[in-house]
mmCIF file of C-alpha atoms and ligand atoms in Angstrom:
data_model
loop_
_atom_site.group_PDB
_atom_site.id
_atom_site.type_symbol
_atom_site.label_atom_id
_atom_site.label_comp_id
_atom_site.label_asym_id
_atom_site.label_seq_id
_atom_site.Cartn_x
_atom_site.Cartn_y
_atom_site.Cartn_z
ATOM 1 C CA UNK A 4 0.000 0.000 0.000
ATOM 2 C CA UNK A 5 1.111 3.643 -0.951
ATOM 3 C CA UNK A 6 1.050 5.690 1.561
ATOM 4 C CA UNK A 7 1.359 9.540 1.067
ATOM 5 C CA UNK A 8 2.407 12.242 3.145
ATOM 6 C CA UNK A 9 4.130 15.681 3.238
ATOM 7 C CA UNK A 10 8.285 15.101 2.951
ATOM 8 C CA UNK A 11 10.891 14.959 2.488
ATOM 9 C CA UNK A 12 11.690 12.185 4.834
ATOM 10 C CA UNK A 13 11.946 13.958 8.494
ATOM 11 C CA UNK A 14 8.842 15.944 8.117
ATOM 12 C CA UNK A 15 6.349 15.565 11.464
ATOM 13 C CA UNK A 16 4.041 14.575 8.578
ATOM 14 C CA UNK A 17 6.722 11.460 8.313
ATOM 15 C CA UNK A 18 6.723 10.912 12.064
ATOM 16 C CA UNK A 19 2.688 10.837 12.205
ATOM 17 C CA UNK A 20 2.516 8.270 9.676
ATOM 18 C CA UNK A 21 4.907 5.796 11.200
ATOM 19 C CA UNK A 22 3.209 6.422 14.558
ATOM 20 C CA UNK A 23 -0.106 5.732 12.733
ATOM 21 C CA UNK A 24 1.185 2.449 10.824
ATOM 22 C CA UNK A 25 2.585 1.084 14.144
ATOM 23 C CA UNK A 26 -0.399 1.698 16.188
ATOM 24 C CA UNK A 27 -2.908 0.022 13.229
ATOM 25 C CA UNK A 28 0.156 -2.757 13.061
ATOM 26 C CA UNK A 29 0.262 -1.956 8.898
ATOM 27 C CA UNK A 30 2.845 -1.533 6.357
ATOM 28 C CA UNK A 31 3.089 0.973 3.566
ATOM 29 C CA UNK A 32 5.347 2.432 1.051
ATOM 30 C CA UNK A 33 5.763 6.061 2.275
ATOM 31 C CA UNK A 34 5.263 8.306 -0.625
ATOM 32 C CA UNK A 35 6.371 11.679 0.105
ATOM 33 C CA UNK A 36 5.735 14.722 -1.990
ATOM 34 C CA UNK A 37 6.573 18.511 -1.752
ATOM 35 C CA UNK A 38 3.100 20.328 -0.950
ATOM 36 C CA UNK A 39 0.106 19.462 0.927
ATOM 37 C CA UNK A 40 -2.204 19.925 -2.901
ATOM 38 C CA UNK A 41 0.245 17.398 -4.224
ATOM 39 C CA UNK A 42 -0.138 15.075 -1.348
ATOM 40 C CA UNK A 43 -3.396 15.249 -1.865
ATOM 41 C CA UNK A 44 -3.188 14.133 -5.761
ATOM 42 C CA UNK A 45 -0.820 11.395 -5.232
ATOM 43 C CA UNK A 46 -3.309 9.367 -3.334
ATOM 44 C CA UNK A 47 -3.775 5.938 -4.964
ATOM 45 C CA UNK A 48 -6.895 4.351 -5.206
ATOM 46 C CA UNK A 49 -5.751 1.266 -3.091
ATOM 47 C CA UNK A 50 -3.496 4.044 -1.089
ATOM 48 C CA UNK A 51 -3.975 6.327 2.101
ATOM 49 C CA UNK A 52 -2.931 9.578 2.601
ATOM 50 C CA UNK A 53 -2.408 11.573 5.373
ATOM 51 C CA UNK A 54 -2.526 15.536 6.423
ATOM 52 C CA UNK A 55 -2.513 17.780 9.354
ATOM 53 C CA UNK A 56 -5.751 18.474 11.000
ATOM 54 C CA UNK A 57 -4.834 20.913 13.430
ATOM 55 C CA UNK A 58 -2.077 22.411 15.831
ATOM 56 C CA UNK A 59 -2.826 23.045 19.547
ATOM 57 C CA UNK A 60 -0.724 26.779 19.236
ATOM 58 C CA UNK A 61 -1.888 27.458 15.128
ATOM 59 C CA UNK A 62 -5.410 26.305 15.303
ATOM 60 C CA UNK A 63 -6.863 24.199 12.266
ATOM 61 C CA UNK A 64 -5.286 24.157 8.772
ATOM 62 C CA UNK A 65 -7.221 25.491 6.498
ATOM 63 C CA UNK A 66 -6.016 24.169 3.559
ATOM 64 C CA UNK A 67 -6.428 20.307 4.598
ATOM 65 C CA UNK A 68 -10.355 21.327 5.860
ATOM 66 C CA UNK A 69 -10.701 23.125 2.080
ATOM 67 C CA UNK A 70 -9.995 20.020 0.543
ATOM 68 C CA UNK A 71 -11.441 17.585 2.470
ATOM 69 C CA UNK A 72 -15.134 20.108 1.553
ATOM 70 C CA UNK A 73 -14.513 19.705 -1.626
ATOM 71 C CA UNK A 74 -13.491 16.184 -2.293
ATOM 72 C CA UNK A 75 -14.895 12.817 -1.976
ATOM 73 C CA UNK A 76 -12.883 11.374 0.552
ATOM 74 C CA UNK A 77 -12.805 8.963 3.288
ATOM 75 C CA UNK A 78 -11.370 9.793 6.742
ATOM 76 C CA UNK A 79 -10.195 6.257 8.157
ATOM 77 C CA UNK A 80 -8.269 7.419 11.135
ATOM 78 C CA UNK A 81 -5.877 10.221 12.815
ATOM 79 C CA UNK A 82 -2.937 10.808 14.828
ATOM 80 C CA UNK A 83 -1.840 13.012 16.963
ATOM 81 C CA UNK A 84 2.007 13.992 17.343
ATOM 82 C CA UNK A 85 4.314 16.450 20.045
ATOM 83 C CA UNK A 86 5.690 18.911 17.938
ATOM 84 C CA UNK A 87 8.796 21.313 18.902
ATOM 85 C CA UNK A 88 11.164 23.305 16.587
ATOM 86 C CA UNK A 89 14.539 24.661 17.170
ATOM 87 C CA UNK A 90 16.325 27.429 15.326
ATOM 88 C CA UNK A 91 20.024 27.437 13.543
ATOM 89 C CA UNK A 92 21.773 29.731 11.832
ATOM 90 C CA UNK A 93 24.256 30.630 9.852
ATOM 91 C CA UNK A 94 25.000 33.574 12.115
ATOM 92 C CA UNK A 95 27.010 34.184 15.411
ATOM 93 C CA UNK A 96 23.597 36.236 17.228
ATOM 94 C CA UNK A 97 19.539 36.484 16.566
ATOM 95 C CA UNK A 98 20.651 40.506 15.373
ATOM 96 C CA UNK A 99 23.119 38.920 12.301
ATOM 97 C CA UNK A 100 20.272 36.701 11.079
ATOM 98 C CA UNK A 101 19.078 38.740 7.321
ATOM 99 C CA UNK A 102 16.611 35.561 6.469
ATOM 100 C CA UNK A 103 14.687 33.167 8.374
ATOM 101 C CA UNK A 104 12.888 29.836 6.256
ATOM 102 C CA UNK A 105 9.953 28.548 8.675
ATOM 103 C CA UNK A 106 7.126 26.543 7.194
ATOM 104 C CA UNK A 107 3.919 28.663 7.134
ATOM 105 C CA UNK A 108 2.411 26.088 9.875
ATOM 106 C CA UNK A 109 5.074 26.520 11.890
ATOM 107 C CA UNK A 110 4.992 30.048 11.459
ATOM 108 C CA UNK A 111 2.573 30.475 13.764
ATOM 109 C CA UNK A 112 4.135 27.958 16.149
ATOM 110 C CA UNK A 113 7.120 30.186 16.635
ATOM 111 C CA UNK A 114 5.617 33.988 17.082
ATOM 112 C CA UNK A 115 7.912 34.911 20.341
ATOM 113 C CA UNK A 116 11.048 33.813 18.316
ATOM 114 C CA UNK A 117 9.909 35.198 15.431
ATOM 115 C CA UNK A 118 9.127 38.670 16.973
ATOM 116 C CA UNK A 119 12.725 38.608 18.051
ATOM 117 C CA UNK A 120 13.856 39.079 14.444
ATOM 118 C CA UNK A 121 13.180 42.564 13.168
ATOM 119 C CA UNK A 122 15.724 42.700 10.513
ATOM 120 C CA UNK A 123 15.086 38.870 9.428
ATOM 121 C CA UNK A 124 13.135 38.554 6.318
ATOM 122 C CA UNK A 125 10.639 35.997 6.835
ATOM 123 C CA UNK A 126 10.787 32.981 3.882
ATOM 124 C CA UNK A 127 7.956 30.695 4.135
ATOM 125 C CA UNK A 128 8.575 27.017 2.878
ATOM 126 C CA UNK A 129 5.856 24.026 1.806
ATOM 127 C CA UNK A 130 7.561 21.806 4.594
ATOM 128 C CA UNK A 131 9.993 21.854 7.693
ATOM 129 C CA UNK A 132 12.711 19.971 6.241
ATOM 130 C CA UNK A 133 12.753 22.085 2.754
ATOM 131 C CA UNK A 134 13.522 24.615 5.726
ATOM 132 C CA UNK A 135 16.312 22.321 7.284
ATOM 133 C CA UNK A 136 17.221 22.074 2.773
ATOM 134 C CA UNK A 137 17.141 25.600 2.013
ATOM 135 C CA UNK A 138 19.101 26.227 5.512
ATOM 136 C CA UNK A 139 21.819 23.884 4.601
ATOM 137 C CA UNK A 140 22.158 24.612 0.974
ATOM 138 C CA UNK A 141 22.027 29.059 1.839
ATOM 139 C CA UNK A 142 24.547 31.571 2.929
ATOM 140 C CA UNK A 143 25.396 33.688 5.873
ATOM 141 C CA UNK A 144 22.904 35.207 7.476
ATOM 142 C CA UNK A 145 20.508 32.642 6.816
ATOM 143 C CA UNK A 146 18.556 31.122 9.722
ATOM 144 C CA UNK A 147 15.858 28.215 9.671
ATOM 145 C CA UNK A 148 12.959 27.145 11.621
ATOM 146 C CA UNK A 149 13.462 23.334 12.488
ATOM 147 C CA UNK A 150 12.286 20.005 13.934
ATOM 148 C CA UNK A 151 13.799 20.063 17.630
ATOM 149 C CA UNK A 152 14.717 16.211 16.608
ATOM 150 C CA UNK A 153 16.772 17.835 13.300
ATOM 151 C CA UNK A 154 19.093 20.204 16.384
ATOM 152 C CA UNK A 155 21.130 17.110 16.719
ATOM 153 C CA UNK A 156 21.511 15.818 12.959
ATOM 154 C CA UNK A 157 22.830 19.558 12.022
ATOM 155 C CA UNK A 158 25.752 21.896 13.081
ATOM 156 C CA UNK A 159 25.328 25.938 12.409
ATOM 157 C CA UNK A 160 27.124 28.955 14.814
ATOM 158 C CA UNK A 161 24.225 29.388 16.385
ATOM 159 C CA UNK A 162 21.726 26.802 17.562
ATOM 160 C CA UNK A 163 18.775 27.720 19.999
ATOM 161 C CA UNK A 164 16.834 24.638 21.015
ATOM 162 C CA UNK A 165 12.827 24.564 21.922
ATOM 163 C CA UNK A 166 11.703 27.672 19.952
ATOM 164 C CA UNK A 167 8.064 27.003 19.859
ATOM 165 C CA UNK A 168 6.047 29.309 21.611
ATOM 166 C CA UNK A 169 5.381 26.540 24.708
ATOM 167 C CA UNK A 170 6.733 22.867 24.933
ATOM 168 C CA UNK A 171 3.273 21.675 25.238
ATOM 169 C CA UNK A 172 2.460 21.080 21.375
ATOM 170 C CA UNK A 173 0.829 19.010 19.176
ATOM 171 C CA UNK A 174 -0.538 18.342 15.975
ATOM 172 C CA UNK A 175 -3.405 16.196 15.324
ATOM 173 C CA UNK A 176 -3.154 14.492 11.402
ATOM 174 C CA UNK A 177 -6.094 13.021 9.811
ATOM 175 C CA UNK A 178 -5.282 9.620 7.639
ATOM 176 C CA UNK A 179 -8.098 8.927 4.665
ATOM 177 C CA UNK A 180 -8.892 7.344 1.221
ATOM 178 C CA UNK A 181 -9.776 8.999 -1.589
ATOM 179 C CA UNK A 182 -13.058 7.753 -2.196
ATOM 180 C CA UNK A 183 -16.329 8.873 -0.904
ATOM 181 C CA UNK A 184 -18.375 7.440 1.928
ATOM 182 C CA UNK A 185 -22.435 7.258 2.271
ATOM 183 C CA UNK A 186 -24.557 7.619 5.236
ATOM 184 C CA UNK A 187 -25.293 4.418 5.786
ATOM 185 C CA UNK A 188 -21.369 3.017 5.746
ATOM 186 C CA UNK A 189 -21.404 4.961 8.779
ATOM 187 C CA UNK A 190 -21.733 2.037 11.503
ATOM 188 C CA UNK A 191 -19.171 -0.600 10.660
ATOM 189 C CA UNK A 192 -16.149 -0.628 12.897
ATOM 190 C CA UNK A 193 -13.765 -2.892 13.966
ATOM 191 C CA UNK A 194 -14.837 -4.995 17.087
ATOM 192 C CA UNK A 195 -12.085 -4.241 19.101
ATOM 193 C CA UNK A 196 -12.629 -0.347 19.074
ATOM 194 C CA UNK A 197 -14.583 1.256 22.112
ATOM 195 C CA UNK A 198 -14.874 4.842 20.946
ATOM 196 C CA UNK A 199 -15.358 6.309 17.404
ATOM 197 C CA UNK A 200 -14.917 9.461 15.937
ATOM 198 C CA UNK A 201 -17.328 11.002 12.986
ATOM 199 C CA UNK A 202 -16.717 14.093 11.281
ATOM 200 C CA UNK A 203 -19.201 15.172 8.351
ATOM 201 C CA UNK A 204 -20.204 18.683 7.149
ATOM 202 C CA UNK A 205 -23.302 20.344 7.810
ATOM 203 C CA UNK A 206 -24.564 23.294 5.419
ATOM 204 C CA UNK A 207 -27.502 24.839 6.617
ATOM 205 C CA UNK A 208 -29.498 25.768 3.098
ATOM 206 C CA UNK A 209 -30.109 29.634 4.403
ATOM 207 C CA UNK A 210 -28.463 31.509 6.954
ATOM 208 C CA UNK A 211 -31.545 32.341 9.547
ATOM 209 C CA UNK A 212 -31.418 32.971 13.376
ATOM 210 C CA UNK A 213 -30.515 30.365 15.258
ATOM 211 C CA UNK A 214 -29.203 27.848 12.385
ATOM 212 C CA UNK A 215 -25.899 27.310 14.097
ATOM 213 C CA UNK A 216 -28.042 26.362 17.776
ATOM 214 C CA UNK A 217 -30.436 24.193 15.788
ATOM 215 C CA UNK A 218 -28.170 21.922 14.227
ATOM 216 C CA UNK A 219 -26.227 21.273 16.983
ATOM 217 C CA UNK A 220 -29.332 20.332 19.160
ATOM 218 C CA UNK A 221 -29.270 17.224 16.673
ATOM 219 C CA UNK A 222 -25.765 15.249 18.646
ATOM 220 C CA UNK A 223 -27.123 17.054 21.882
ATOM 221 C CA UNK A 224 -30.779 16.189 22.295
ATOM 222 C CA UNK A 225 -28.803 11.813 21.076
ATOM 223 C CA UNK A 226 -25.745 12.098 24.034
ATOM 224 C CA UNK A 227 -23.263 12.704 21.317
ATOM 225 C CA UNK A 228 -20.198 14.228 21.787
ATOM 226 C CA UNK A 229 -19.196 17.362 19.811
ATOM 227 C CA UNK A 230 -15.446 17.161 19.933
ATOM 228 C CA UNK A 231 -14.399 19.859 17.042
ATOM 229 C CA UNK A 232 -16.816 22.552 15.184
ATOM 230 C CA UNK A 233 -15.119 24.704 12.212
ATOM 231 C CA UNK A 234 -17.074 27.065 10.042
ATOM 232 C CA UNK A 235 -15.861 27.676 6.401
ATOM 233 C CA UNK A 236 -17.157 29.548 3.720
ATOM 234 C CA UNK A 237 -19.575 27.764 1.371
ATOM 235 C CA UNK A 238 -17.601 29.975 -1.281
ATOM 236 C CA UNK A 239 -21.055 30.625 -3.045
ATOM 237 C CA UNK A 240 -22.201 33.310 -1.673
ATOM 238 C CA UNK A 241 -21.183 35.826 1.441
ATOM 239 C CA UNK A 242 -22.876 34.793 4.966
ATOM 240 C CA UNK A 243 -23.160 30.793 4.134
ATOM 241 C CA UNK A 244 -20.992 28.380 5.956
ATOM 242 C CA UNK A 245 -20.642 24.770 5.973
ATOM 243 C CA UNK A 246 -19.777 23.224 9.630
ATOM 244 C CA UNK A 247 -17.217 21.040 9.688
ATOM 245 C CA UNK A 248 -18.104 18.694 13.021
ATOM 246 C CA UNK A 249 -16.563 16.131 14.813
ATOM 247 C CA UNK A 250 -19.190 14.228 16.684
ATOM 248 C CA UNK A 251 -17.404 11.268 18.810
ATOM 249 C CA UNK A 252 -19.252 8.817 21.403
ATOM 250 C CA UNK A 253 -18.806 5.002 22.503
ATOM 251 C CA UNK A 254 -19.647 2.135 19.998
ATOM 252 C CA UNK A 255 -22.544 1.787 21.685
ATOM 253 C CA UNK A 256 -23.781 4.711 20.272
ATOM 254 C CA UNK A 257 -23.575 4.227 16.517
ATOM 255 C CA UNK A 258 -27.372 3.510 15.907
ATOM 256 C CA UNK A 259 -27.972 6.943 17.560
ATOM 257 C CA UNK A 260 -25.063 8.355 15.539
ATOM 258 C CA UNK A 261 -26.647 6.576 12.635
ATOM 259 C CA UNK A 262 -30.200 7.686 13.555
ATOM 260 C CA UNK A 263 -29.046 11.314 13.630
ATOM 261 C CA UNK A 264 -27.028 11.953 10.552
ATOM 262 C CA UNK A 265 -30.638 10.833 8.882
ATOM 263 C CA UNK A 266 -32.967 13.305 10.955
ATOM 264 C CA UNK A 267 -30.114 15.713 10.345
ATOM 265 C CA UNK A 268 -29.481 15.119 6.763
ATOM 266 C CA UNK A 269 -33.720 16.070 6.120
ATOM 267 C CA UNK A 270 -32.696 19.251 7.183
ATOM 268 C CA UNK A 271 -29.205 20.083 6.234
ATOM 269 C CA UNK A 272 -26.849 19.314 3.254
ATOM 270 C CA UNK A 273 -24.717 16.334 5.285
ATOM 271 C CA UNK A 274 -21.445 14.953 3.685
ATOM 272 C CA UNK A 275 -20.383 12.006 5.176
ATOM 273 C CA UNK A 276 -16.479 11.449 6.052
ATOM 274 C CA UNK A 277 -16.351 8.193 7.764
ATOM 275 C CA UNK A 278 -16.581 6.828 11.039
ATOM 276 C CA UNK A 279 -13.245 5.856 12.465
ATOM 277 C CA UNK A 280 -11.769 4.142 16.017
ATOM 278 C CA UNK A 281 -10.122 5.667 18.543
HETATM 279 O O1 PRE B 19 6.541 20.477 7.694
HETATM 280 C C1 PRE B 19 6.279 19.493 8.409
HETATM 281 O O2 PRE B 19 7.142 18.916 9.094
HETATM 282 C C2 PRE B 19 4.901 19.000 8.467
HETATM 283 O O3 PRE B 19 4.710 17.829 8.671
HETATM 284 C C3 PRE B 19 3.759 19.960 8.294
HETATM 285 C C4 PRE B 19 3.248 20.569 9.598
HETATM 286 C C5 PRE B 19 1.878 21.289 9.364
HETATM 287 O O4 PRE B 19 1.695 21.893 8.305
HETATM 288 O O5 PRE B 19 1.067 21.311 10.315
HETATM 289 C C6 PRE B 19 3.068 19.534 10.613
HETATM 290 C C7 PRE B 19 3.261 19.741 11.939
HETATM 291 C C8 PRE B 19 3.687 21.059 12.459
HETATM 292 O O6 PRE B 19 2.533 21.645 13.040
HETATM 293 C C9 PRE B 19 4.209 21.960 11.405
HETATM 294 C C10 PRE B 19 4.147 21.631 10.091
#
């Protein structure tokens, strides 16, 4: 099985799909490829792919909730990852530093640090290690934002360790197919799972008072557990959203899970993206 992520090798994309294929005891061919879009196009029919959901300091990533709104896909699982960065330089102080490659996730990871560099131009890159590349290919004054675990691997004047902007941090990565999923596929899951997780999107058809409070009465009024609720634009027209939601709950619960999507579905526009263990 072809398995793609974000590289090259080294990425935390790379890390989050080992953890993944060690904790689901599978094997895969990691496929790595430069941008999250061509991640995203590399997936095989018979393959998985895998990209980050969110980041407890940067929020949710926009671009992987974008695509998975517009595509038929299947979410069969996620991940979740610690994530630290550390900075090195070609420079002898923070002050020397002219240009400073950070992936635009990280980006946001790194604000203190990054606050500390007024005369560093700021280069945003598609992935950490094309920072750790550009870093180790550039000249003085150059300066990269890195994976704490790439500190060791690497020798530059100036080498700060834990730059993030707290050492609690993590990324959560969602693992799917790239094929679409129905309603009704919604309540098959391994035996040995206790909890599931379900995330779908719900577009309300107008944008009236209370439209946001109604449909989430749906998982509340079944004991369903809303574990993650995202708005994003509908792109149609200004003032309509589609809800990304996570609903999660014991197995126990998947004929009310399954119940609901139905009752909710009469209402709303609901696309389906799997039901997955925990
Ligand atoms: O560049 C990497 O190492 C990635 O795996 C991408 C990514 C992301 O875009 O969220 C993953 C984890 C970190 O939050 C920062 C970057």
């Amino acid at each position: 099985m072809k398995f793609s992520v974000l590289g090259p090798a080294g990425t935390f994309a790379d890390a989050a799909a080992h953890q993944y294929l060690s904790t689901t005891h599978q094997t895969a061919t990691i496929d790595y490829h430069a941008t999250f879009e061509q991640v995203y196009q590399a997936v095989a029919p018979d393959g998985i792919g895998l990209l980050p959901i969110e980041n407890q300091l940067d929020g949710f990533v926009m671009a992987t909730l974008q695509r998975l709104q517009s595509e038929a896909v299947t979410i069969i699982g996620e991940t979740t990852i610690p994530v630290n960065f550390g900075l090195a330089a070609q420079a002898d102080s923070l002050s020397a530093i002219k240009r400073v490659y950070v992936q635009f996730k990280t980006e946001g990871q790194c604000q203190n640090l990054l606050s500390s560099l007024p005369n560093a131009e700021i280069i945003t890159t598609s992935s950490n290690m094309v920072s750790v590349e550009k870093l180790q290919h550039g000249k003085p004054g150059d300066a990269a934002i890195i994976p704490q675990s790439q500190m060791a691997l690497n020798a530059f004047p100036l080498m700060r360790d834990n730059v993030a902007d707290q050492l609690d941090n993590f990324t959560r990565f969602t693992i799917f197919k790239k094929s679409p999923t129905t309603l009704a596929a919604n309540t098959t899951l391994e035996a040995a799972v206790n909890q599931f997780k379900c995330p779908i999107f719900v577009t309300p058809p107008t944008d009236d008072p209370g439209t946001l409070y109604e449909i989430l009465g749906y998982p509340k009024r079944a004991q369903l557990n809303l574990a993650t609720l995202m708005s994003l634009p509908t792109k149609q027209k200004m003032g309509i959203y589609s809800f990304y939601i996570e609903i999660s709950g014991t197995t126990a619960q998947l004929d009310d899970l399954q119940a609901t999507l139905t009752e909710m579905a009469r209402v709303f526009t609901v696309q389906p993206l799997g039901v997955y263990g925990l």
